XYZ file of N, CA, C and O in Angstrom:
496
model
N 69.357 -33.501 7.513
C 70.648 -34.000 7.092
C 71.725 -32.999 7.461
O 71.514 -31.807 7.364
N 72.847 -33.497 7.846
C 73.960 -32.610 8.166
C 75.220 -33.122 7.503
O 75.304 -34.269 7.092
N 76.199 -32.247 7.400
C 77.458 -32.643 6.775
C 78.244 -33.602 7.662
O 79.179 -34.230 7.211
N 77.861 -33.708 8.922
C 78.557 -34.647 9.812
C 77.965 -36.044 9.725
O 78.482 -36.971 10.317
N 76.865 -36.210 8.999
C 76.252 -37.516 8.832
C 76.185 -37.839 7.338
O 75.133 -37.731 6.712
N 77.334 -38.242 6.746
C 77.373 -38.449 5.302
C 76.589 -39.671 4.834
O 76.378 -39.842 3.642
N 76.123 -40.521 5.743
C 75.387 -41.708 5.318
C 74.047 -41.349 4.698
O 73.450 -42.164 4.028
N 73.572 -40.146 4.898
C 72.296 -39.735 4.317
C 72.467 -39.092 2.942
O 71.488 -38.806 2.281
N 73.680 -38.850 2.536
C 73.917 -38.263 1.226
C 73.941 -39.377 0.190
O 74.380 -40.482 0.454
N 73.466 -39.073 -1.012
C 73.544 -40.053 -2.085
C 73.928 -39.348 -3.382
O 74.112 -38.137 -3.421
N 74.057 -40.106 -4.451
C 74.527 -39.530 -5.706
C 73.526 -38.566 -6.335
O 73.881 -37.776 -7.188
N 72.269 -38.593 -5.908
C 71.275 -37.656 -6.423
C 71.454 -36.257 -5.840
O 70.817 -35.321 -6.283
N 72.326 -36.113 -4.837
C 72.569 -34.818 -4.195
C 73.561 -33.971 -4.974
O 73.849 -32.859 -4.579
N 74.092 -34.517 -6.058
C 75.045 -33.769 -6.869
C 76.425 -33.715 -6.259
O 76.962 -32.635 -6.048
N 77.058 -34.876 -5.969
C 78.401 -34.850 -5.383
C 79.396 -34.156 -6.315
O 79.247 -34.201 -7.528
N 80.369 -33.497 -5.718
C 81.364 -32.765 -6.477
C 82.576 -33.653 -6.762
O 83.090 -33.668 -7.866
N 83.028 -34.395 -5.787
C 84.201 -35.253 -5.929
C 83.897 -36.381 -6.911
O 82.874 -37.046 -6.795
N 84.787 -36.586 -7.869
C 84.548 -37.610 -8.901
C 85.620 -38.688 -8.861
O 86.134 -39.098 -9.885
N 85.961 -39.150 -7.671
C 87.009 -40.146 -7.525
C 86.502 -41.469 -6.996
O 87.202 -42.128 -6.241
N 85.336 -41.889 -7.395
C 84.758 -43.135 -6.895
C 85.449 -44.336 -7.554
O 85.663 -44.338 -8.768
N 85.787 -45.363 -6.791
C 86.414 -46.552 -7.376
C 85.449 -47.283 -8.319
O 84.233 -47.249 -8.141
N 86.019 -47.944 -9.331
C 85.220 -48.686 -10.302
C 84.350 -49.739 -9.628
O 83.200 -49.946 -10.015
N 84.876 -50.405 -8.597
C 84.120 -51.469 -7.926
C 82.817 -50.933 -7.321
O 81.797 -51.614 -7.349
N 82.835 -49.723 -6.804
C 81.622 -49.121 -6.235
C 80.669 -48.712 -7.357
O 79.468 -48.961 -7.285
N 81.202 -48.100 -8.408
C 80.352 -47.672 -9.524
C 79.618 -48.859 -10.145
O 78.463 -48.746 -10.548
N 80.294 -49.996 -10.233
C 79.680 -51.175 -10.838
C 78.588 -51.783 -9.958
O 77.755 -52.539 -10.441
N 78.571 -51.447 -8.671
C 77.544 -51.955 -7.759
C 76.268 -51.115 -7.786
O 75.230 -51.552 -7.316
N 76.329 -49.916 -8.343
C 75.176 -49.014 -8.349
C 74.100 -49.504 -9.305
O 74.394 -50.029 -10.380
N 72.861 -49.301 -8.914
C 71.732 -49.680 -9.748
C 71.448 -48.629 -10.808
O 72.070 -47.570 -10.832
N 70.501 -48.897 -11.680
C 70.164 -47.929 -12.723
C 69.567 -46.641 -12.131
O 68.968 -46.664 -11.069
N 69.767 -45.553 -12.856
C 69.227 -44.265 -12.429
C 68.940 -43.413 -13.655
O 69.539 -43.622 -14.715
N 68.053 -42.457 -13.509
C 67.802 -41.490 -14.572
C 67.957 -40.068 -14.034
O 67.699 -39.101 -14.746
N 68.395 -39.950 -12.782
C 68.558 -38.634 -12.159
C 69.740 -37.907 -12.811
O 70.833 -38.457 -12.903
N 69.552 -36.660 -13.260
C 70.625 -35.943 -13.969
C 71.907 -35.766 -13.145
O 73.004 -35.894 -13.684
N 71.784 -35.448 -11.851
C 72.984 -35.301 -11.016
C 73.743 -36.613 -10.926
O 74.968 -36.648 -11.024
N 73.018 -37.709 -10.727
C 73.657 -39.020 -10.600
C 74.338 -39.419 -11.906
O 75.466 -39.916 -11.902
N 73.669 -39.193 -13.034
C 74.257 -39.543 -14.330
C 75.507 -38.717 -14.606
O 76.526 -39.245 -15.072
N 75.441 -37.426 -14.300
C 76.606 -36.556 -14.487
C 77.763 -37.018 -13.609
O 78.901 -37.109 -14.062
N 77.486 -37.317 -12.352
C 78.524 -37.756 -11.425
C 79.153 -39.061 -11.895
O 80.370 -39.202 -11.901
N 78.341 -40.018 -12.319
C 78.867 -41.298 -12.802
C 79.744 -41.094 -14.033
O 80.823 -41.681 -14.135
N 79.307 -40.247 -14.952
C 80.111 -39.974 -16.150
C 81.458 -39.352 -15.785
O 82.486 -39.713 -16.349
N 81.435 -38.405 -14.842
C 82.697 -37.779 -14.417
C 83.613 -38.796 -13.744
O 84.827 -38.776 -13.950
N 83.053 -39.690 -12.947
C 83.854 -40.730 -12.286
C 84.483 -41.660 -13.315
O 85.674 -41.982 -13.228
N 83.703 -42.105 -14.293
C 84.245 -42.996 -15.331
C 85.297 -42.292 -16.182
O 86.312 -42.888 -16.555
N 85.091 -41.009 -16.475
C 86.082 -40.244 -17.230
C 87.395 -40.165 -16.461
O 88.478 -40.350 -17.018
N 87.310 -39.935 -15.154
C 88.505 -39.862 -14.311
C 89.211 -41.219 -14.257
O 90.434 -41.290 -14.310
N 88.446 -42.293 -14.165
C 89.035 -43.634 -14.156
C 89.759 -43.933 -15.464
O 90.851 -44.514 -15.456
N 89.174 -43.547 -16.602
C 89.834 -43.780 -17.896
C 91.158 -43.039 -17.974
O 92.140 -43.561 -18.505
N 91.209 -41.827 -17.424
C 92.471 -41.086 -17.424
C 93.526 -41.808 -16.588
O 94.666 -41.977 -17.016
N 93.148 -42.253 -15.401
C 94.100 -42.905 -14.495
C 94.576 -44.253 -15.016
O 95.672 -44.690 -14.684
N 93.749 -44.937 -15.807
C 94.078 -46.289 -16.258
C 94.917 -46.320 -17.536
O 95.296 -47.375 -18.001
N 95.227 -45.157 -18.095
C 96.060 -45.134 -19.299
C 97.433 -45.691 -18.983
O 97.911 -45.606 -17.863
N 98.075 -46.232 -19.984
C 99.411 -46.791 -19.823
C 100.402 -45.957 -20.614
O 100.158 -45.598 -21.763
N 101.496 -45.620 -19.963
C 102.613 -45.011 -20.676
C 103.850 -45.834 -20.352
O 104.016 -46.323 -19.235
N 104.686 -46.000 -21.344
C 105.880 -46.835 -21.191
C 107.131 -45.972 -21.093
O 107.134 -44.803 -21.488
N 108.177 -46.578 -20.570
C 109.480 -45.921 -20.495
C 109.909 -45.555 -21.919
O 109.850 -46.382 -22.822
N 110.273 -44.298 -22.124
C 110.713 -43.841 -23.435
C 109.622 -43.193 -24.270
O 109.915 -42.602 -25.311
N 108.350 -43.297 -23.856
C 107.259 -42.662 -24.598
C 107.413 -41.149 -24.572
O 107.976 -40.576 -23.644
N 106.869 -40.509 -25.612
C 106.784 -39.054 -25.650
C 105.331 -38.701 -25.378
O 104.425 -39.311 -25.939
N 105.109 -37.724 -24.484
C 103.750 -37.268 -24.214
C 103.656 -35.770 -24.493
O 104.653 -35.053 -24.411
N 102.441 -35.336 -24.836
C 102.205 -33.924 -25.128
C 100.991 -33.456 -24.341
O 99.912 -34.035 -24.434
N 101.175 -32.390 -23.555
C 100.072 -31.761 -22.824
C 99.317 -30.841 -23.779
O 99.892 -30.351 -24.749
N 98.030 -30.581 -23.516
C 97.267 -29.697 -24.408
C 97.837 -28.283 -24.494
O 97.714 -27.629 -25.513
N 98.453 -27.820 -23.421
C 99.096 -26.501 -23.437
C 100.335 -26.550 -22.552
O 100.431 -27.376 -21.642
N 101.323 -25.691 -22.814
C 102.560 -25.726 -22.024
C 102.305 -25.494 -20.536
O 101.396 -24.769 -20.152
N 103.140 -26.131 -19.732
C 103.060 -25.997 -18.279
C 104.306 -25.244 -17.816
O 105.410 -25.523 -18.277
N 104.104 -24.303 -16.915
C 105.222 -23.519 -16.394
C 105.766 -24.197 -15.138
O 105.007 -24.609 -14.268
N 107.096 -24.299 -15.045
C 107.754 -24.955 -13.922
C 108.461 -23.938 -13.038
O 108.626 -22.778 -13.411
N 108.883 -24.397 -11.876
C 109.475 -23.491 -10.888
C 110.771 -22.857 -11.386
O 111.166 -21.807 -10.887
N 111.446 -23.475 -12.351
C 112.669 -22.879 -12.885
C 112.375 -21.817 -13.935
O 113.279 -21.233 -14.522
N 111.073 -21.560 -14.200
C 110.672 -20.535 -15.152
C 110.462 -21.062 -16.566
O 109.943 -20.351 -17.419
N 110.856 -22.298 -16.827
C 110.691 -22.844 -18.173
C 109.253 -23.309 -18.389
O 108.527 -23.590 -17.440
N 108.861 -23.371 -19.661
C 107.528 -23.845 -20.031
C 107.691 -24.927 -21.083
O 108.429 -24.754 -22.055
N 107.001 -26.046 -20.866
C 107.105 -27.168 -21.794
C 105.751 -27.839 -21.945
O 104.951 -27.877 -21.011
N 105.517 -28.406 -23.132
C 104.293 -29.169 -23.388
C 104.618 -30.601 -23.794
O 103.779 -31.473 -23.692
N 105.843 -30.857 -24.275
C 106.238 -32.202 -24.691
C 107.344 -32.727 -23.781
O 108.262 -32.000 -23.426
N 107.218 -34.012 -23.439
C 108.162 -34.638 -22.518
C 108.458 -36.068 -22.938
O 107.609 -36.744 -23.509
N 109.658 -36.520 -22.602
C 110.020 -37.929 -22.740
C 109.865 -38.560 -21.359
O 110.293 -37.999 -20.358
N 109.243 -39.731 -21.306
C 108.945 -40.429 -20.055
C 110.106 -41.340 -19.672
O 110.615 -42.095 -20.497
N 110.519 -41.253 -18.414
C 111.474 -42.197 -17.841
C 110.819 -42.775 -16.602
O 110.411 -42.033 -15.713
N 110.706 -44.098 -16.570
C 110.088 -44.746 -15.414
C 111.195 -45.230 -14.484
O 112.129 -45.891 -14.903
N 111.048 -44.888 -13.225
C 111.965 -45.340 -12.178
C 111.108 -46.040 -11.133
O 110.622 -45.410 -10.206
N 110.891 -47.329 -11.355
C 109.972 -48.070 -10.499
C 108.562 -47.575 -10.764
O 108.115 -47.533 -11.898
N 107.872 -47.184 -9.713
C 106.508 -46.668 -9.861
C 106.501 -45.171 -10.177
O 105.467 -44.619 -10.526
N 107.654 -44.513 -10.049
C 107.721 -43.066 -10.287
C 107.956 -42.769 -11.754
O 108.641 -43.503 -12.452
N 107.379 -41.671 -12.193
C 107.539 -41.220 -13.571
C 108.307 -39.915 -13.551
O 107.925 -38.963 -12.881
N 109.401 -39.889 -14.283
C 110.222 -38.686 -14.404
C 110.142 -38.236 -15.856
O 110.113 -39.060 -16.769
N 110.093 -36.941 -16.063
C 109.955 -36.391 -17.401
C 111.155 -35.544 -17.758
O 111.768 -34.921 -16.888
N 111.499 -35.515 -19.024
C 112.546 -34.628 -19.522
C 112.056 -34.047 -20.841
O 111.080 -34.537 -21.422
N 112.720 -33.029 -21.326
C 112.333 -32.452 -22.612
C 112.697 -33.451 -23.710
O 113.503 -34.360 -23.479
N 112.140 -33.303 -24.897
C 112.440 -34.256 -25.970
C 113.924 -34.394 -26.283
O 114.380 -35.465 -26.676
N 114.694 -33.322 -26.074
C 116.139 -33.405 -26.330
C 116.916 -33.926 -25.118
O 118.137 -33.964 -25.128
N 116.205 -34.331 -24.066
C 116.845 -34.955 -22.901
C 117.267 -33.999 -21.803
O 117.847 -34.416 -20.810
N 116.996 -32.706 -21.962
C 117.394 -31.750 -20.932
C 116.362 -31.674 -19.823
O 115.180 -31.843 -20.042
N 116.830 -31.404 -18.636
C 115.952 -31.181 -17.493
C 115.336 -32.458 -16.961
O 115.301 -33.490 -17.620
N 114.901 -32.376 -15.732
C 114.159 -33.458 -15.091
C 112.964 -32.816 -14.416
O 113.110 -31.935 -13.584
N 111.771 -33.258 -14.795
C 110.550 -32.640 -14.318
C 109.617 -33.692 -13.743
O 109.630 -34.840 -14.168
N 108.835 -33.267 -12.785
C 107.756 -34.097 -12.246
C 106.482 -33.276 -12.284
O 106.494 -32.089 -11.974
N 105.400 -33.926 -12.667
C 104.103 -33.262 -12.715
C 103.188 -34.019 -11.764
O 102.974 -35.218 -11.931
N 102.703 -33.314 -10.755
C 101.831 -33.969 -9.778
C 100.550 -34.454 -10.442
O 100.009 -33.797 -11.327
N 100.104 -35.617 -10.036
C 98.878 -36.229 -10.533
C 98.850 -36.295 -12.054
O 97.835 -36.025 -12.693
N 99.984 -36.663 -12.636
C 100.132 -36.708 -14.090
C 99.062 -37.570 -14.747
O 98.469 -37.179 -15.751
N 98.792 -38.735 -14.193
C 97.853 -39.654 -14.834
C 96.411 -39.163 -14.762
O 95.549 -39.694 -15.449
N 96.141 -38.152 -13.967
C 94.801 -37.572 -13.900
C 94.658 -36.369 -14.837
O 93.588 -35.795 -14.948
N 95.743 -36.022 -15.501
C 95.727 -34.868 -16.409
C 95.522 -35.337 -17.849
O 95.788 -36.478 -18.186
N 95.099 -34.419 -18.662
C 94.929 -34.730 -20.077
C 96.292 -34.611 -20.770
O 97.001 -33.628 -20.605
N 96.628 -35.621 -21.550
C 97.815 -35.609 -22.397
C 97.630 -36.667 -23.465
O 96.751 -37.520 -23.364
N 98.445 -36.591 -24.482
C 98.414 -37.613 -25.521
C 99.803 -38.215 -25.659
O 100.806 -37.539 -25.438
N 99.850 -39.492 -25.988
C 101.119 -40.149 -26.267
C 101.427 -39.877 -27.726
O 100.615 -40.157 -28.611
N 102.591 -39.290 -27.969
C 102.995 -38.913 -29.321
C 103.626 -40.134 -29.986
O 104.581 -40.694 -29.446
N 103.091 -40.565 -31.131
C 103.696 -41.718 -31.792
C 105.118 -41.391 -32.233
O 105.401 -40.251 -32.607
N 106.005 -42.375 -32.172
C 107.391 -42.107 -32.563
C 107.483 -41.756 -34.042
O 106.722 -42.271 -34.865
N 108.403 -40.873 -34.356
C 108.614 -40.496 -35.754
C 109.394 -41.618 -36.418
O 110.412 -42.073 -35.909
N 108.875 -42.052 -37.542
C 109.535 -43.129 -38.263
C 110.320 -42.533 -39.411
O 109.831 -41.657 -40.120
N 111.511 -43.031 -39.585
C 112.311 -42.603 -40.726
C 111.767 -43.291 -41.967
O 111.566 -44.499 -41.991
N 111.514 -42.521 -42.987
C 111.002 -43.074 -44.234
C 112.200 -43.539 -45.054
O 113.111 -42.778 -45.321
N 112.137 -44.815 -45.400
C 113.239 -45.356 -46.198
C 112.899 -45.192 -47.666
O 111.792 -45.493 -48.098
N 113.839 -44.716 -48.396
C 113.655 -44.525 -49.827
C 114.379 -45.632 -50.564
O 115.551 -45.909 -50.305
N 113.660 -46.289 -51.462
C 114.258 -47.355 -52.250
C 114.410 -46.881 -53.681
O 113.481 -46.355 -54.279
N 115.574 -47.029 -54.187
C 115.842 -46.687 -55.567
C 115.983 -47.974 -56.344
O 116.736 -48.870 -55.940
N 115.274 -48.081 -57.459
C 115.404 -49.314 -58.243
C 116.802 -49.430 -58.820
O 117.437 -48.430 -59.164
N 117.262 -50.639 -58.881
C 118.589 -50.880 -59.468
C 118.519 -50.615 -60.957
O 117.561 -50.998 -61.632
N 119.513 -49.939 -61.460
C 119.542 -49.661 -62.888
C 120.351 -50.756 -63.579
O 121.413 -51.176 -63.073
N 119.859 -51.221 -64.708
C 120.592 -52.296 -65.401
C 121.848 -51.835 -66.081
O 122.235 -50.794 -66.273
């Protein structure tokens, strides 16, 4: 086998790249080989990350702050969608940031803060 003849490689060889499309993964037969199982799990994990949905106006939080070329570091961002592109700003609306391969990174969508309404009973 040689690296110039990839048709002889299979998932039991321990592939490193975990970007297999779902349609191909669903065509694979059962296996118990540890390399193949690990590779399939990594591929499905990557697909779940890419398939997440974020909406315009959502707040997202990275597990740790990311340093940008302007020297600033941020972990929380507000999402602005411009067509298929995603633009990020700080929660207070300052700055415009882009993070390459954002949907392949780990982050959480921060639920919006709700104002708690206080009701006072009417006094007779």
